[in-house]
Amino acid sequence: METKNYSSSTSGFVLLGLSSNPQLQKPLFAIFLIMYLVTVVGNVLIILAIYSDPRLHTPMYFFLSNLSFMDICFATVIVPKMLVNFLSKTKVISYVGCLVQMYFFMAFANTDSYLLASMAIDRLVAICNPLYYNVVMNPRHCLLVLLGSCSISHLHSLFRVLLMSHLSFCASHVIKHFFCDTQPVLKLSCSDTSSSQMVVMTETLAVIVTPFLCIIFSYLRIIITVLRIPSAAGKWKAFSTCGSHLTVVVLFYGSVIYVYFRPLSMYSVVKDRVATVVYTVVTPMLNPFIYSLRNKDMKRGLKKLRDKIYS
């Protein structure tokens, strides 16, 4: 079979998208445009509410504001190209464009996971060691955690993209996905991808599982501590501060684990598209609602922001 090395070529890939049915393109465009606008507006409001209310200048909301910013970036890497392709007949993405999209997608996704882990640690210290909270979660430590999260995530993305750039691809250059993700691109390669898959899986385990295990450990400690609280009201008050975060963790990691922690041979186009939509589009859109609907502090901050805007 004739192969073509796209690493030295100006040719690109074709993104099939969510559906090849022409009648569904405009409805899908409308749906995802609305979801994208809700994502951007919702997360911008969260950032502005936290910035404008001094009572929200705490470590938890520092990480939440950065999570909201990353969610905007995360969705922007994927959705605008999706929207263009819904109305385009060619649906082409250049080789360089594909690698750039892959790089920023992984960088923002990984940063999201580290921020979720940081928020879990914040809850752990607040509930299990409240007397040390101001010492452990001081502004300098929070900033260092943020910088470390971004640095590790971008190094991980750079490594993965460099690995992908050395692969050769078959005559078929149709990606059965709506963006340049690792698994569907690996499917097209004519190179022996077994070593690449092993490296990708091992390195992904190190980068993605580490914050996930950190979250699991934090919540196990929190559960043990809360169960020792004698009153039911005290237990509920402690658990209620974790509910929003835990909901986002389940949505994000549930879909990520389903998509990425399986061998390439088990890759399913339709099922993986649905799961990928959950953590690339749905979760960033829902985060502002999850963190504001049952959070009195955020409700107060949003009300204060509204009063400032209309005053």
Short mmCIF file of C-alpha atoms in Angstrom, two decimals:
data_model
loop_
_atom_site.label_atom_id
_atom_site.label_comp_id
_atom_site.label_asym_id
_atom_site.label_seq_id
_atom_site.Cartn_x
_atom_site.Cartn_y
_atom_site.Cartn_z
CA MET A 1 0.00 0.00 0.00
CA GLU A 2 1.30 3.44 -0.87
CA THR A 3 2.06 5.55 2.13
CA LYS A 4 2.53 9.24 2.49
CA ASN A 5 4.43 10.95 5.27
CA TYR A 6 2.39 13.96 6.21
CA SER A 7 5.10 15.26 8.45
CA SER A 8 6.88 16.46 5.32
CA SER A 9 3.77 17.27 3.34
CA THR A 10 1.41 20.21 2.99
CA SER A 11 -1.56 17.86 2.69
CA GLY A 12 -4.09 17.64 5.48
CA PHE A 13 -6.86 15.53 6.91
CA VAL A 14 -10.62 15.41 6.47
CA LEU A 15 -12.69 15.53 9.65
CA LEU A 16 -15.89 13.51 9.25
CA GLY A 17 -17.54 15.27 12.17
CA LEU A 18 -20.42 14.00 14.28
CA SER A 19 -22.59 12.97 11.33
CA SER A 20 -22.24 12.64 7.56
CA ASN A 21 -25.98 13.19 7.05
CA PRO A 22 -26.37 16.52 5.14
CA GLN A 23 -29.79 17.16 6.70
CA LEU A 24 -28.31 17.14 10.20
CA GLN A 25 -25.52 19.67 9.55
CA LYS A 26 -27.56 22.87 10.12
CA PRO A 27 -29.44 21.56 13.20
CA LEU A 28 -26.11 20.41 14.68
CA PHE A 29 -24.58 23.80 13.86
CA ALA A 30 -27.39 25.57 15.73
CA ILE A 31 -27.17 23.22 18.75
CA PHE A 32 -23.39 23.49 19.14
CA LEU A 33 -23.37 27.24 18.50
CA ILE A 34 -25.85 27.71 21.36
CA MET A 35 -23.82 25.36 23.60
CA TYR A 36 -20.60 27.23 22.79
CA LEU A 37 -22.15 30.64 23.50
CA VAL A 38 -23.59 29.36 26.79
CA THR A 39 -20.14 27.98 27.69
CA VAL A 40 -18.35 31.26 26.99
CA VAL A 41 -20.95 33.55 28.60
CA GLY A 42 -21.45 31.29 31.64
CA ASN A 43 -17.75 30.91 32.39
CA VAL A 44 -17.02 34.61 31.79
CA LEU A 45 -19.76 35.47 34.31
CA ILE A 46 -18.17 33.09 36.85
CA ILE A 47 -14.77 34.78 36.37
CA LEU A 48 -16.23 38.30 36.62
CA ALA A 49 -18.32 37.39 39.69
CA ILE A 50 -15.27 36.01 41.50
CA TYR A 51 -13.12 38.98 40.48
CA SER A 52 -15.70 41.58 41.55
CA ASP A 53 -16.56 40.11 44.97
CA PRO A 54 -13.75 40.31 47.58
CA ARG A 55 -15.49 37.60 49.63
CA LEU A 56 -14.77 35.16 46.78
CA HIS A 57 -11.03 35.88 46.79
CA THR A 58 -10.25 32.51 48.37
CA PRO A 59 -8.16 29.56 47.10
CA MET A 60 -11.24 27.53 46.08
CA TYR A 61 -12.58 30.35 43.90
CA PHE A 62 -9.11 31.18 42.61
CA PHE A 63 -8.94 27.66 41.18
CA LEU A 64 -12.57 27.85 40.01
CA SER A 65 -11.93 31.08 38.07
CA ASN A 66 -8.94 29.48 36.38
CA LEU A 67 -10.98 26.34 35.66
CA SER A 68 -13.60 28.55 33.99
CA PHE A 69 -10.91 30.24 31.89
CA MET A 70 -9.47 26.86 30.87
CA ASP A 71 -12.97 25.63 29.96
CA ILE A 72 -13.41 28.60 27.62
CA CYS A 73 -10.04 27.86 25.98
CA PHE A 74 -10.80 24.12 25.90
CA ALA A 75 -14.11 24.62 24.10
CA THR A 76 -12.61 27.23 21.75
CA VAL A 77 -9.98 24.77 20.53
CA ILE A 78 -12.71 22.33 19.42
CA VAL A 79 -16.08 23.98 18.78
CA PRO A 80 -15.36 26.83 16.30
CA LYS A 81 -13.74 24.38 13.85
CA MET A 82 -16.74 22.05 14.35
CA LEU A 83 -19.10 24.91 13.49
CA VAL A 84 -17.17 25.77 10.33
CA ASN A 85 -17.20 22.13 9.24
CA PHE A 86 -20.96 21.81 9.76
CA LEU A 87 -21.45 24.40 7.01
CA SER A 88 -18.50 23.35 4.84
CA LYS A 89 -18.39 20.71 2.12
CA THR A 90 -14.66 20.00 2.36
CA LYS A 91 -14.19 19.71 6.18
CA VAL A 92 -10.41 19.81 5.69
CA ILE A 93 -7.86 20.58 8.40
CA SER A 94 -4.20 21.04 7.52
CA TYR A 95 -1.57 18.71 8.93
CA VAL A 96 -0.03 21.52 11.00
CA GLY A 97 -3.49 22.70 12.05
CA CYS A 98 -4.29 19.17 13.21
CA LEU A 99 -1.17 18.98 15.37
CA VAL A 100 -1.78 22.46 16.78
CA GLN A 101 -5.36 21.54 17.69
CA MET A 102 -4.15 18.29 19.26
CA TYR A 103 -1.51 20.18 21.27
CA PHE A 104 -3.85 22.78 22.78
CA PHE A 105 -6.65 20.28 23.31
CA MET A 106 -4.40 18.08 25.44
CA ALA A 107 -2.80 21.05 27.22
CA PHE A 108 -6.13 22.54 28.34
CA ALA A 109 -7.67 19.14 29.15
CA ASN A 110 -4.70 18.18 31.33
CA THR A 111 -4.71 21.57 33.06
CA ASP A 112 -8.41 21.04 33.80
CA SER A 113 -7.61 17.73 35.50
CA TYR A 114 -4.85 19.30 37.63
CA LEU A 115 -7.12 22.18 38.64
CA LEU A 116 -9.81 19.68 39.68
CA ALA A 117 -7.18 17.90 41.79
CA SER A 118 -6.11 21.24 43.32
CA MET A 119 -9.72 21.97 44.26
CA ALA A 120 -10.00 18.53 45.88
CA ILE A 121 -6.88 19.27 47.96
CA ASP A 122 -8.41 22.61 48.95
CA ARG A 123 -11.52 20.81 50.27
CA LEU A 124 -9.31 18.22 51.99
CA VAL A 125 -7.36 20.84 53.92
CA ALA A 126 -10.47 22.92 54.70
CA ILE A 127 -12.38 19.94 56.15
CA CYS A 128 -9.61 17.76 57.62
CA ASN A 129 -7.06 20.38 58.73
CA PRO A 130 -8.92 23.72 59.01
CA LEU A 131 -6.38 25.22 61.44
CA TYR A 132 -3.63 24.89 58.79
CA TYR A 133 -5.79 26.08 55.88
CA ASN A 134 -4.37 29.61 55.63
CA VAL A 135 -0.82 28.27 55.83
CA VAL A 136 -1.17 25.46 53.28
CA MET A 137 -3.47 27.25 50.83
CA ASN A 138 -1.81 30.66 50.87
CA PRO A 139 -1.79 32.75 47.64
CA ARG A 140 1.85 31.93 46.83
CA HIS A 141 1.24 28.16 47.07
CA CYS A 142 -1.92 28.45 44.93
CA LEU A 143 -0.04 30.38 42.23
CA LEU A 144 2.77 27.82 42.23
CA VAL A 145 0.23 24.99 41.88
CA LEU A 146 -1.37 26.78 38.92
CA LEU A 147 1.98 27.41 37.20
CA GLY A 148 3.06 23.82 37.83
CA SER A 149 -0.22 22.48 36.42
CA CYS A 150 0.15 24.53 33.23
CA SER A 151 3.83 23.62 32.79
CA ILE A 152 3.31 19.86 33.20
CA SER A 153 0.28 19.92 30.89
CA HIS A 154 2.08 21.77 28.10
CA LEU A 155 5.16 19.54 28.35
CA HIS A 156 2.88 16.49 28.13
CA SER A 157 1.17 17.93 25.04
CA LEU A 158 4.49 18.80 23.38
CA PHE A 159 5.77 15.25 23.93
CA ARG A 160 2.61 13.70 22.47
CA VAL A 161 2.58 15.97 19.41
CA LEU A 162 6.26 15.33 18.70
CA LEU A 163 5.54 11.60 18.90
CA MET A 164 2.63 11.93 16.44
CA SER A 165 4.65 14.07 14.05
CA HIS A 166 7.04 11.18 13.35
CA LEU A 167 4.29 8.85 12.12
CA SER A 168 3.56 8.09 8.46
CA PHE A 169 -0.02 7.97 7.21
CA CYS A 170 -1.82 5.86 4.62
CA ALA A 171 -3.48 7.14 1.45
CA SER A 172 -6.70 7.43 3.46
CA HIS A 173 -6.58 10.66 5.44
CA VAL A 174 -10.16 10.74 6.73
CA ILE A 175 -10.36 11.19 10.51
CA LYS A 176 -13.54 9.60 11.84
CA HIS A 177 -13.99 12.23 14.49
CA PHE A 178 -14.93 15.91 14.89
CA PHE A 179 -11.41 17.02 15.89
CA CYS A 180 -7.82 15.79 15.83
CA ASP A 181 -7.70 13.43 18.80
CA THR A 182 -4.92 10.92 19.39
CA GLN A 183 -6.80 7.65 18.89
CA PRO A 184 -8.53 8.40 15.54
CA VAL A 185 -5.30 9.87 14.13
CA LEU A 186 -3.31 6.82 15.24
CA LYS A 187 -5.87 4.67 13.41
CA LEU A 188 -4.77 6.24 10.11
CA SER A 189 -1.08 5.61 10.56
CA CYS A 190 0.74 3.08 8.38
CA SER A 191 3.63 3.04 10.82
CA ASP A 192 3.93 0.42 13.53
CA THR A 193 2.00 2.21 16.29
CA SER A 194 2.42 -0.46 18.98
CA SER A 195 5.38 1.33 20.56
CA SER A 196 3.63 4.69 20.21
CA GLN A 197 0.50 3.29 21.85
CA MET A 198 2.57 1.90 24.72
CA VAL A 199 4.37 5.21 25.26
CA VAL A 200 1.11 7.16 24.98
CA MET A 201 -0.69 4.87 27.42
CA THR A 202 2.18 4.87 29.94
CA GLU A 203 2.69 8.61 29.76
CA THR A 204 -1.05 9.29 29.91
CA LEU A 205 -1.32 7.11 33.00
CA ALA A 206 1.42 9.17 34.65
CA VAL A 207 -0.05 12.55 33.73
CA ILE A 208 -3.82 11.91 33.92
CA VAL A 209 -4.05 9.27 36.65
CA THR A 210 -1.87 11.22 39.09
CA PRO A 211 -4.42 14.03 39.63
CA PHE A 212 -7.26 11.49 39.55
CA LEU A 213 -5.66 9.45 42.35
CA CYS A 214 -5.07 12.68 44.22
CA ILE A 215 -8.82 13.40 44.00
CA ILE A 216 -9.70 9.86 45.15
CA PHE A 217 -7.29 10.07 48.10
CA SER A 218 -8.62 13.51 49.08
CA TYR A 219 -12.23 12.36 49.10
CA LEU A 220 -11.45 9.19 51.03
CA ARG A 221 -9.83 11.35 53.71
CA ILE A 222 -12.78 13.75 53.61
CA ILE A 223 -15.31 10.92 53.97
CA ILE A 224 -13.43 9.42 56.95
CA THR A 225 -13.26 12.84 58.65
CA VAL A 226 -16.90 13.73 57.97
CA LEU A 227 -18.17 10.37 59.29
CA ARG A 228 -16.55 11.24 62.62
CA ILE A 229 -18.67 14.38 62.95
CA PRO A 230 -21.37 13.52 65.52
CA SER A 231 -24.27 15.63 64.20
CA ALA A 232 -26.11 14.96 60.95
CA ALA A 233 -26.25 18.71 60.28
CA GLY A 234 -22.47 18.95 60.58
CA LYS A 235 -21.97 16.07 58.20
CA TRP A 236 -24.34 17.59 55.64
CA LYS A 237 -22.65 21.01 55.89
CA ALA A 238 -19.21 19.46 55.27
CA PHE A 239 -20.37 17.28 52.36
CA SER A 240 -22.35 20.13 50.77
CA THR A 241 -19.14 22.09 50.14
CA CYS A 242 -17.90 19.21 47.95
CA GLY A 243 -21.04 18.40 45.95
CA SER A 244 -20.45 20.71 42.98
CA HIS A 245 -16.81 19.71 42.62
CA LEU A 246 -17.60 16.01 42.85
CA THR A 247 -20.29 16.32 40.14
CA VAL A 248 -17.80 17.93 37.72
CA VAL A 249 -15.15 15.30 38.54
CA VAL A 250 -17.56 12.44 37.73
CA LEU A 251 -18.62 14.04 34.42
CA PHE A 252 -15.08 14.88 33.34
CA TYR A 253 -13.18 11.78 34.43
CA GLY A 254 -15.98 9.35 33.63
CA SER A 255 -15.91 10.27 29.92
CA VAL A 256 -12.11 10.68 29.79
CA ILE A 257 -11.49 7.21 31.26
CA TYR A 258 -14.00 5.66 28.86
CA VAL A 259 -12.34 7.22 25.80
CA TYR A 260 -8.63 6.97 26.57
CA PHE A 261 -7.97 4.07 28.91
CA ARG A 262 -8.64 1.30 26.40
CA PRO A 263 -6.48 -0.36 23.74
CA LEU A 264 -6.73 1.06 20.21
CA SER A 265 -8.36 -2.21 19.08
CA MET A 266 -11.38 -1.39 21.30
CA TYR A 267 -11.81 2.07 19.82
CA SER A 268 -15.45 2.67 18.80
CA VAL A 269 -16.17 5.66 16.55
CA VAL A 270 -19.79 6.37 17.53
CA LYS A 271 -19.50 5.66 21.27
CA ASP A 272 -16.26 7.61 21.58
CA ARG A 273 -17.71 10.62 19.76
CA VAL A 274 -20.58 10.76 22.26
CA ALA A 275 -18.26 10.37 25.27
CA THR A 276 -15.87 12.98 23.85
CA VAL A 277 -18.70 15.48 23.37
CA VAL A 278 -19.48 15.09 27.09
CA TYR A 279 -16.09 16.28 28.33
CA THR A 280 -15.17 18.67 25.48
CA VAL A 281 -18.51 20.50 25.13
CA VAL A 282 -21.10 19.46 27.72
CA THR A 283 -18.94 19.60 30.88
CA PRO A 284 -17.48 23.11 30.18
CA MET A 285 -21.03 24.31 29.47
CA LEU A 286 -22.48 22.79 32.66
CA ASN A 287 -19.68 23.89 35.03
CA PRO A 288 -21.05 27.42 35.61
CA PHE A 289 -24.50 26.01 36.40
CA ILE A 290 -23.14 23.27 38.67
CA TYR A 291 -21.02 25.75 40.65
CA SER A 292 -23.63 28.49 40.90
CA LEU A 293 -27.06 26.88 41.31
CA ARG A 294 -26.38 25.30 44.72
CA ASN A 295 -23.61 27.65 45.87
CA LYS A 296 -24.78 30.56 48.03
CA ASP A 297 -21.46 32.40 47.72
CA MET A 298 -21.53 32.24 43.92
CA LYS A 299 -25.20 33.28 43.82
CA ARG A 300 -24.34 36.28 45.96
CA GLY A 301 -21.35 37.09 43.75
CA LEU A 302 -23.43 36.85 40.56
CA LYS A 303 -26.16 39.03 42.10
CA LYS A 304 -23.55 41.60 43.08
CA LEU A 305 -22.15 41.53 39.53
CA ARG A 306 -25.63 41.99 38.09
CA ASP A 307 -26.26 44.97 40.38
CA LYS A 308 -22.96 46.55 39.28
CA ILE A 309 -23.83 46.09 35.61
CA TYR A 310 -27.31 47.59 35.91
CA SER A 311 -26.47 50.31 38.44
#
